[in-house]
PDB file of C-alpha atoms (C1' of nucleotides) in Angstrom:
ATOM      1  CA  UNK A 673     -56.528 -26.597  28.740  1.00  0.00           C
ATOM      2  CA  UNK A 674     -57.126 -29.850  27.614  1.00  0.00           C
ATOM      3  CA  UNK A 675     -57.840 -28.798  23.833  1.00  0.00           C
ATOM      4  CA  UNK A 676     -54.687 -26.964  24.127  1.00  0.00           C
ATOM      5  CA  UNK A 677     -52.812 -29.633  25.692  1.00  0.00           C
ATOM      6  CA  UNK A 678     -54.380 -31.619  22.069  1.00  0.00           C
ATOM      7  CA  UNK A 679     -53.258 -28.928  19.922  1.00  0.00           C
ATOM      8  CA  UNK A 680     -49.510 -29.242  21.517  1.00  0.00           C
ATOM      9  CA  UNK A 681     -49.655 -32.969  20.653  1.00  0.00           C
ATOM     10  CA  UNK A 682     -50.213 -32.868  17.187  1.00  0.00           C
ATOM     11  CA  UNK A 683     -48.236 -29.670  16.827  1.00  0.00           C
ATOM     12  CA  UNK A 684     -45.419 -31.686  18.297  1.00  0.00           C
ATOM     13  CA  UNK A 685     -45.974 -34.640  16.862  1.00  0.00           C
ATOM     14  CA  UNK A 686     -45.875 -32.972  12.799  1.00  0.00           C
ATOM     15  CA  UNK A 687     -43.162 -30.946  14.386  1.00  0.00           C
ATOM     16  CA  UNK A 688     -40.966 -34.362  15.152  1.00  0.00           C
ATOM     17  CA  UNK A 689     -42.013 -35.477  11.835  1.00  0.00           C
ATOM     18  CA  UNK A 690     -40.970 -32.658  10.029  1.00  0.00           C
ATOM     19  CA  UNK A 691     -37.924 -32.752  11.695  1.00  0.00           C
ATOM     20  CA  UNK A 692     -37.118 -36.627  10.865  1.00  0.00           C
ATOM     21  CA  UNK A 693     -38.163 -36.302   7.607  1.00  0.00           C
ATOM     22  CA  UNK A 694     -36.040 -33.283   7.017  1.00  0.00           C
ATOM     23  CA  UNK A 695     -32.961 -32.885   9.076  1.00  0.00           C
ATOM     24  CA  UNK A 696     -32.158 -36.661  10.125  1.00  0.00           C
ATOM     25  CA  UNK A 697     -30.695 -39.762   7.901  1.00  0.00           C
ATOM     26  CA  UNK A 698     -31.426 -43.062   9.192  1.00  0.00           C
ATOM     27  CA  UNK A 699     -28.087 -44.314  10.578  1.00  0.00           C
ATOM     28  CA  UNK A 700     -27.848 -46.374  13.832  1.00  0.00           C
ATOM     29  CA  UNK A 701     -24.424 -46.499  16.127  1.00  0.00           C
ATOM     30  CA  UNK A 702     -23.502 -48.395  19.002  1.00  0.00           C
ATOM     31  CA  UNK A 703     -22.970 -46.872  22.242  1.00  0.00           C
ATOM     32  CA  UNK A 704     -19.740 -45.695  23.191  1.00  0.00           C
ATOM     33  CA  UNK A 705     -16.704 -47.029  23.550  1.00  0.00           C
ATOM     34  CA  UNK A 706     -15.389 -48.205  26.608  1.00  0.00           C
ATOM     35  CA  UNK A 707     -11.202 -47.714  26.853  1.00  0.00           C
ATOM     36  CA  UNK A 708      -9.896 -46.032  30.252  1.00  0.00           C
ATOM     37  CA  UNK A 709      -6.816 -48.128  30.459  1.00  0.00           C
ATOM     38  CA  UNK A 710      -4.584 -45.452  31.829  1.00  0.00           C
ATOM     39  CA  UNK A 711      -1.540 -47.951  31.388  1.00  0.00           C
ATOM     40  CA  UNK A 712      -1.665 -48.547  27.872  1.00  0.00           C
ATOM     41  CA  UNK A 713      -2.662 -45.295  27.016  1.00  0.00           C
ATOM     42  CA  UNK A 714      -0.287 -43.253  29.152  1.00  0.00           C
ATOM     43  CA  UNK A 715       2.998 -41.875  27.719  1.00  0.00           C
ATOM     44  CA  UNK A 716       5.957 -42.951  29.321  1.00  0.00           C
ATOM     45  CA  UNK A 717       8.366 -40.203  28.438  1.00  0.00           C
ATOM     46  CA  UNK A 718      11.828 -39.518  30.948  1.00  0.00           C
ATOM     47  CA  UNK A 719      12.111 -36.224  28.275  1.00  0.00           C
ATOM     48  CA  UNK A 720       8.751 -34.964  30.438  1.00  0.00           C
ATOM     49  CA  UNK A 721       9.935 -35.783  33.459  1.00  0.00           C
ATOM     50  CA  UNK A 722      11.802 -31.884  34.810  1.00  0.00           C
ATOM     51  CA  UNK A 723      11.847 -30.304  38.228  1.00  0.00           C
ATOM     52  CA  UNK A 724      10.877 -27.200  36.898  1.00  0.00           C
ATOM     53  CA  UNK A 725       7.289 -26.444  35.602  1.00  0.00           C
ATOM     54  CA  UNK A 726       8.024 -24.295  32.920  1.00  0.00           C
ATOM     55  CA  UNK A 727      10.590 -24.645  29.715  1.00  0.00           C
ATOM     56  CA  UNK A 728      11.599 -21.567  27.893  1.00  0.00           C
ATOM     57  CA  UNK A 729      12.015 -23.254  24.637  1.00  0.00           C
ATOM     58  CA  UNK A 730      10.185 -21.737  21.403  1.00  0.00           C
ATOM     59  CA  UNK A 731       7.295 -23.126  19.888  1.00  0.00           C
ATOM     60  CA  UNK A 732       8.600 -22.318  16.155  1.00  0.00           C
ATOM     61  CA  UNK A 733       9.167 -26.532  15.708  1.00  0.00           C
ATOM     62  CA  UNK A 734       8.776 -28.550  18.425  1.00  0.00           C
ATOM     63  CA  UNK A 735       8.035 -31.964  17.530  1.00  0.00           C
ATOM     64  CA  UNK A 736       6.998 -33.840  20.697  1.00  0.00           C
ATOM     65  CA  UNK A 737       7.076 -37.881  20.667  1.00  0.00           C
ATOM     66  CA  UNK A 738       3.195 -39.214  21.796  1.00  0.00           C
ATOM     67  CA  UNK A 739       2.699 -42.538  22.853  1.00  0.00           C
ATOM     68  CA  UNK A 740      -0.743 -43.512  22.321  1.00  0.00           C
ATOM     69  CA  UNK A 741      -3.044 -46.419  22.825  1.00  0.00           C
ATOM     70  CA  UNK A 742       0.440 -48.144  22.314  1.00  0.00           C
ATOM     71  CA  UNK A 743       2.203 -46.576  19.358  1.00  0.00           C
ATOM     72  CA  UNK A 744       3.822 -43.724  19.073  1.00  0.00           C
ATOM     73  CA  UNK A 745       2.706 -40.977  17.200  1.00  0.00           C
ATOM     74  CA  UNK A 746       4.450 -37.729  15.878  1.00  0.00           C
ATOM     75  CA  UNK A 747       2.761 -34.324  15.000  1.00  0.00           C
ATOM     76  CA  UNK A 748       4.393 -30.865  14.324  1.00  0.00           C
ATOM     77  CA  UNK A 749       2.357 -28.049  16.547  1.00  0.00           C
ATOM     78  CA  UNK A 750       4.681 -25.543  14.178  1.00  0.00           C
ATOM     79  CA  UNK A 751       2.473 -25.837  11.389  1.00  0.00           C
ATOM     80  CA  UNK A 752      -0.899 -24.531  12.871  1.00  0.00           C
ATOM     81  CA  UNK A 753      -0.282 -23.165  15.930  1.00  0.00           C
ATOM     82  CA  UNK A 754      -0.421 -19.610  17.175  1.00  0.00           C
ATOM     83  CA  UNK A 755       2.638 -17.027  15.918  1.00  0.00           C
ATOM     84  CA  UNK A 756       3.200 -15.737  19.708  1.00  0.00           C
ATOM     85  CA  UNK A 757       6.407 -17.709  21.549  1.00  0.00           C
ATOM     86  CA  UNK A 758       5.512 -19.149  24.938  1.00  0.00           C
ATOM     87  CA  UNK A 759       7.018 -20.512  27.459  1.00  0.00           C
ATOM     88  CA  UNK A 760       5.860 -24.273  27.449  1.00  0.00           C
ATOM     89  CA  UNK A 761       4.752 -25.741  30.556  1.00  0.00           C
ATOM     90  CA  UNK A 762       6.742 -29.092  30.928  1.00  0.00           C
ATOM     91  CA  UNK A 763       4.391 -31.918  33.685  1.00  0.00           C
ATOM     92  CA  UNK A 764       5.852 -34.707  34.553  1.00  0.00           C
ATOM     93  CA  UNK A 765       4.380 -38.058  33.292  1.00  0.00           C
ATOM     94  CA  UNK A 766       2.251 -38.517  36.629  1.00  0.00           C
ATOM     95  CA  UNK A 767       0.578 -34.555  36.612  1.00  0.00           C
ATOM     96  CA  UNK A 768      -0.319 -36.217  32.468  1.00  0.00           C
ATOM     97  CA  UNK A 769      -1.919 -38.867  33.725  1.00  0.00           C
ATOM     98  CA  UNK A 770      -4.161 -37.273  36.057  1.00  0.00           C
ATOM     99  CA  UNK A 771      -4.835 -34.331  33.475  1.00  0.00           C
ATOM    100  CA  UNK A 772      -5.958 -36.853  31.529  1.00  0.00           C
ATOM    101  CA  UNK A 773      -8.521 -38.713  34.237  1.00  0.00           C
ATOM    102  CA  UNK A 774      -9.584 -34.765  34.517  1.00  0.00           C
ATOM    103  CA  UNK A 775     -10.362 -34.541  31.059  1.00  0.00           C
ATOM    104  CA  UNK A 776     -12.061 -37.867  30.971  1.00  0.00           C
ATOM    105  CA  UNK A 777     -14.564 -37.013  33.661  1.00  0.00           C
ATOM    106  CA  UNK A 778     -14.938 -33.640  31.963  1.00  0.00           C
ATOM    107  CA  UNK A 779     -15.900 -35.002  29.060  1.00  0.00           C
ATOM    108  CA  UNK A 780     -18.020 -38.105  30.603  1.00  0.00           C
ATOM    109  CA  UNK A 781     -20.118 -35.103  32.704  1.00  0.00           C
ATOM    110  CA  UNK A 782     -20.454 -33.052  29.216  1.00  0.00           C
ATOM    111  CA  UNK A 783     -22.007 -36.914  27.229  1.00  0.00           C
ATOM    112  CA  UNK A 784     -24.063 -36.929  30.354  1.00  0.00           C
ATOM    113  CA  UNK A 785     -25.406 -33.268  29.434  1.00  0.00           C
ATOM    114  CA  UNK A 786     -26.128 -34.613  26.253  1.00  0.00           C
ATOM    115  CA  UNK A 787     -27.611 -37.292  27.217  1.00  0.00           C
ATOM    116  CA  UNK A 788     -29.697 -35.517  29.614  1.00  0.00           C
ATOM    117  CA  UNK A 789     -30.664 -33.285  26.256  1.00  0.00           C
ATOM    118  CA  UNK A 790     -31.570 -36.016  24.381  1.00  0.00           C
ATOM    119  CA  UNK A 791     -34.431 -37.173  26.789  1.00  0.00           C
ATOM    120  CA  UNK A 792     -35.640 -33.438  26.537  1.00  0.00           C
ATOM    121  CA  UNK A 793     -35.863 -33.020  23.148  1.00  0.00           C
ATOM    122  CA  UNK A 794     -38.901 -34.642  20.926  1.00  0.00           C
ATOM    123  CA  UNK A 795     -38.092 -38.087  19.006  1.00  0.00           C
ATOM    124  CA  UNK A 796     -39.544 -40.993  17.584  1.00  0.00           C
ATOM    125  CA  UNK A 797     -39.472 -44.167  19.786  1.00  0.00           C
ATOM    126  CA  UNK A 798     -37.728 -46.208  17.088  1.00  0.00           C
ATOM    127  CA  UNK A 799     -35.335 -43.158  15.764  1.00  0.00           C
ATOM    128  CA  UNK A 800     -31.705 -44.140  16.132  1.00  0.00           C
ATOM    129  CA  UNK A 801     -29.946 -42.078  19.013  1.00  0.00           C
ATOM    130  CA  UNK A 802     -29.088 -38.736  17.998  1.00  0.00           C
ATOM    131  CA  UNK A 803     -25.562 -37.349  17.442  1.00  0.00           C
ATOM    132  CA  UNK A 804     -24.234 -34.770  19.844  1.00  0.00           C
ATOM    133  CA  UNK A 805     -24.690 -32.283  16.693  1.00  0.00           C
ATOM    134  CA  UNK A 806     -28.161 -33.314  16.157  1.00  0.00           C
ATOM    135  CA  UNK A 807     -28.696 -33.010  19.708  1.00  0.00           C
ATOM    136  CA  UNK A 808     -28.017 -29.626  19.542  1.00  0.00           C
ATOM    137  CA  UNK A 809     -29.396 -28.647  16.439  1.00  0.00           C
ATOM    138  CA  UNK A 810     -33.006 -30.319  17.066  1.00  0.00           C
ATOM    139  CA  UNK A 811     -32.697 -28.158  20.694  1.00  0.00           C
ATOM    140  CA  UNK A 812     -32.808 -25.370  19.029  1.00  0.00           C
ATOM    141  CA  UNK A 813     -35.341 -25.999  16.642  1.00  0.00           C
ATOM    142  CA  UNK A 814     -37.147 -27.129  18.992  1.00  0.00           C
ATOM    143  CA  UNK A 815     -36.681 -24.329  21.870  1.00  0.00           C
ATOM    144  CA  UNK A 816     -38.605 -21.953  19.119  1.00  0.00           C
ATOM    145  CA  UNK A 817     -40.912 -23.873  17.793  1.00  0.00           C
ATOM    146  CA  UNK A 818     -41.833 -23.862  21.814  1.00  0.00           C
ATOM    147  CA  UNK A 819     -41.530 -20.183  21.415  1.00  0.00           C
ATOM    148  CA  UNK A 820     -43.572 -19.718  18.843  1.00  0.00           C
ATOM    149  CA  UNK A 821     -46.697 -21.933  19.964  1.00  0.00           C
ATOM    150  CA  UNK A 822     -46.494 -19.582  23.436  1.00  0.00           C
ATOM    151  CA  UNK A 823     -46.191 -16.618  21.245  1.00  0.00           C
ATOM    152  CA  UNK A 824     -49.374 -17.409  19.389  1.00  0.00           C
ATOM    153  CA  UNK A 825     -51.774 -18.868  21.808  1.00  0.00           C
TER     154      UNK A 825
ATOM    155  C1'  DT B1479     -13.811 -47.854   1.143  1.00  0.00           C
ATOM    156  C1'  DA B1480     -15.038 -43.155   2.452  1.00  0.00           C
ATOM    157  C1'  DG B1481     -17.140 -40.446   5.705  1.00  0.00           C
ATOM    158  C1'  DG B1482     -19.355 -39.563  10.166  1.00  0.00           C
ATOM    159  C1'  DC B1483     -19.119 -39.943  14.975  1.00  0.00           C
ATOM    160  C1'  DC B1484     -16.877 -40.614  19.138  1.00  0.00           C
ATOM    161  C1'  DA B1485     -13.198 -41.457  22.817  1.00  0.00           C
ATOM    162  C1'  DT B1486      -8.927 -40.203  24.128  1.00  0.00           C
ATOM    163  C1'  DC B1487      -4.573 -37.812  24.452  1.00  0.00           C
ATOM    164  C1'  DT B1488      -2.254 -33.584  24.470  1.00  0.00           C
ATOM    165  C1'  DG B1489      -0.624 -28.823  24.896  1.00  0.00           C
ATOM    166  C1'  DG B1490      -2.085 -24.001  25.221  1.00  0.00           C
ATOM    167  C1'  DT B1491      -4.694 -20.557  27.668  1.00  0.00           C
ATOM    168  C1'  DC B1492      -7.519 -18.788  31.263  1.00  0.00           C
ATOM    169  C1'  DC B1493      -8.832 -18.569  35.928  1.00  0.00           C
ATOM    170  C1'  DT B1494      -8.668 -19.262  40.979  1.00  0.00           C
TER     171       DT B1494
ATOM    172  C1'  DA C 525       0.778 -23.889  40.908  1.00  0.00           C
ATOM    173  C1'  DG C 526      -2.721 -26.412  39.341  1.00  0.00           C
ATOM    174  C1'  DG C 527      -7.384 -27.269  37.617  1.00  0.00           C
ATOM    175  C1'  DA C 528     -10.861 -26.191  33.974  1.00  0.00           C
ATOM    176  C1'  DC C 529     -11.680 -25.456  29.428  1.00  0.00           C
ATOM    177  C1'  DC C 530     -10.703 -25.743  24.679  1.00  0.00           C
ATOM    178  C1'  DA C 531      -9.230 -27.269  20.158  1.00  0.00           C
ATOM    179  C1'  DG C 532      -6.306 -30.183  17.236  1.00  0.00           C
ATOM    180  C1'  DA C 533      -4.842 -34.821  16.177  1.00  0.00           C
ATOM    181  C1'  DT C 534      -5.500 -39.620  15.869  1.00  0.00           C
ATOM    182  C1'  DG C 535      -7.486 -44.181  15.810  1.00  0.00           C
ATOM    183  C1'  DG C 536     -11.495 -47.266  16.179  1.00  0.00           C
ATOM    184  C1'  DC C 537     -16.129 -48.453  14.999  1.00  0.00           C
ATOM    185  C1'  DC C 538     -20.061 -48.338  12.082  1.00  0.00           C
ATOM    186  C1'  DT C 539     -22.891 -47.462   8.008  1.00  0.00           C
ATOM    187  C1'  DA C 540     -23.939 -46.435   3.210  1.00  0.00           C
TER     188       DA C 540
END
DNA sequence: TAGGCCATCTGGTCCT
DNA sequence: AGGACCAGATGGCCTA
């Protein structure tokens, strides 16, 4: 047990290596940004603002206005979006905002996932953190080079 | 300065 | 009807 317990280490250890030397540039980041400042970056559009919940307008060129972190910002959905006409759900600015405090906490619950990942998965102490890509891509490397040390002891 | 990464906003679609 | 999920767009930060 013991020698095998050895054997994992080193196989782990030249299997961390391998993967820094290989796969990984040296790069460091900071951590992540902190902006939830739902006032300045909440649009404040009366054109939202309908009784109704859905619009029957076509999607063919609808160029909606998008205030963001303080400036406005246009974008065409007509030039990538799907073929099919919908009807376009119209929220008012208040349903927005807390869509947006949804999708926030979705996404803060998905970095902790990653985060949670990132413990999991081998590294050097001194390696800069890994991306959410890398983070995936060294779980799965790693996930079979599991498999294959369990295949072949 | 370009490119990578990330946070955030947003609208569409699916599901309950 | 509304929330979850998803993908596109955009801007900021950082590094090479």
């Amino acid at each position: 047990m013991e020698v095998q317990g050895r054997f994992v280490d080193t196989a782990l250890t030249n299997f961390v290596s391998d993967m820094n030397l290989v796969e990984f540039p040296q790069r460091f980041t900071s951590g992540p940004k902190q902006q939830v400042d739902d006032t300045l970056s909440t649009p404040n559009n009366p054109k939202e603002l309908d009784d109704s919940s859905w619009s029957c307008e076509l999607e063919d060129d609808v160029r909606t206005e998008r205030l963001v972190m303080g400036s406005p910002r246009f974008y065409s959905r007509g030039t990538y979006g799907h073929t099919k006409s919908k009807r376009r759900r119209i929220i008012t600015v208040v349903q927005r905002q807390a869509a947006n405090v949804r999708e926030r906490k979705r996404m803060f619950s998905l970095n902790e996932a990653f985060d949670e990942l990132r413990r999991k998965v081998p590294t050097f102490a001194y390696e800069k953190r890994l991306s959410r890509i890398e983070t995936l891509r060294l779980a799965i490397v790693y996930i079979s080079f599991m498999t294959d040390l369990l295949e072949n002891t």
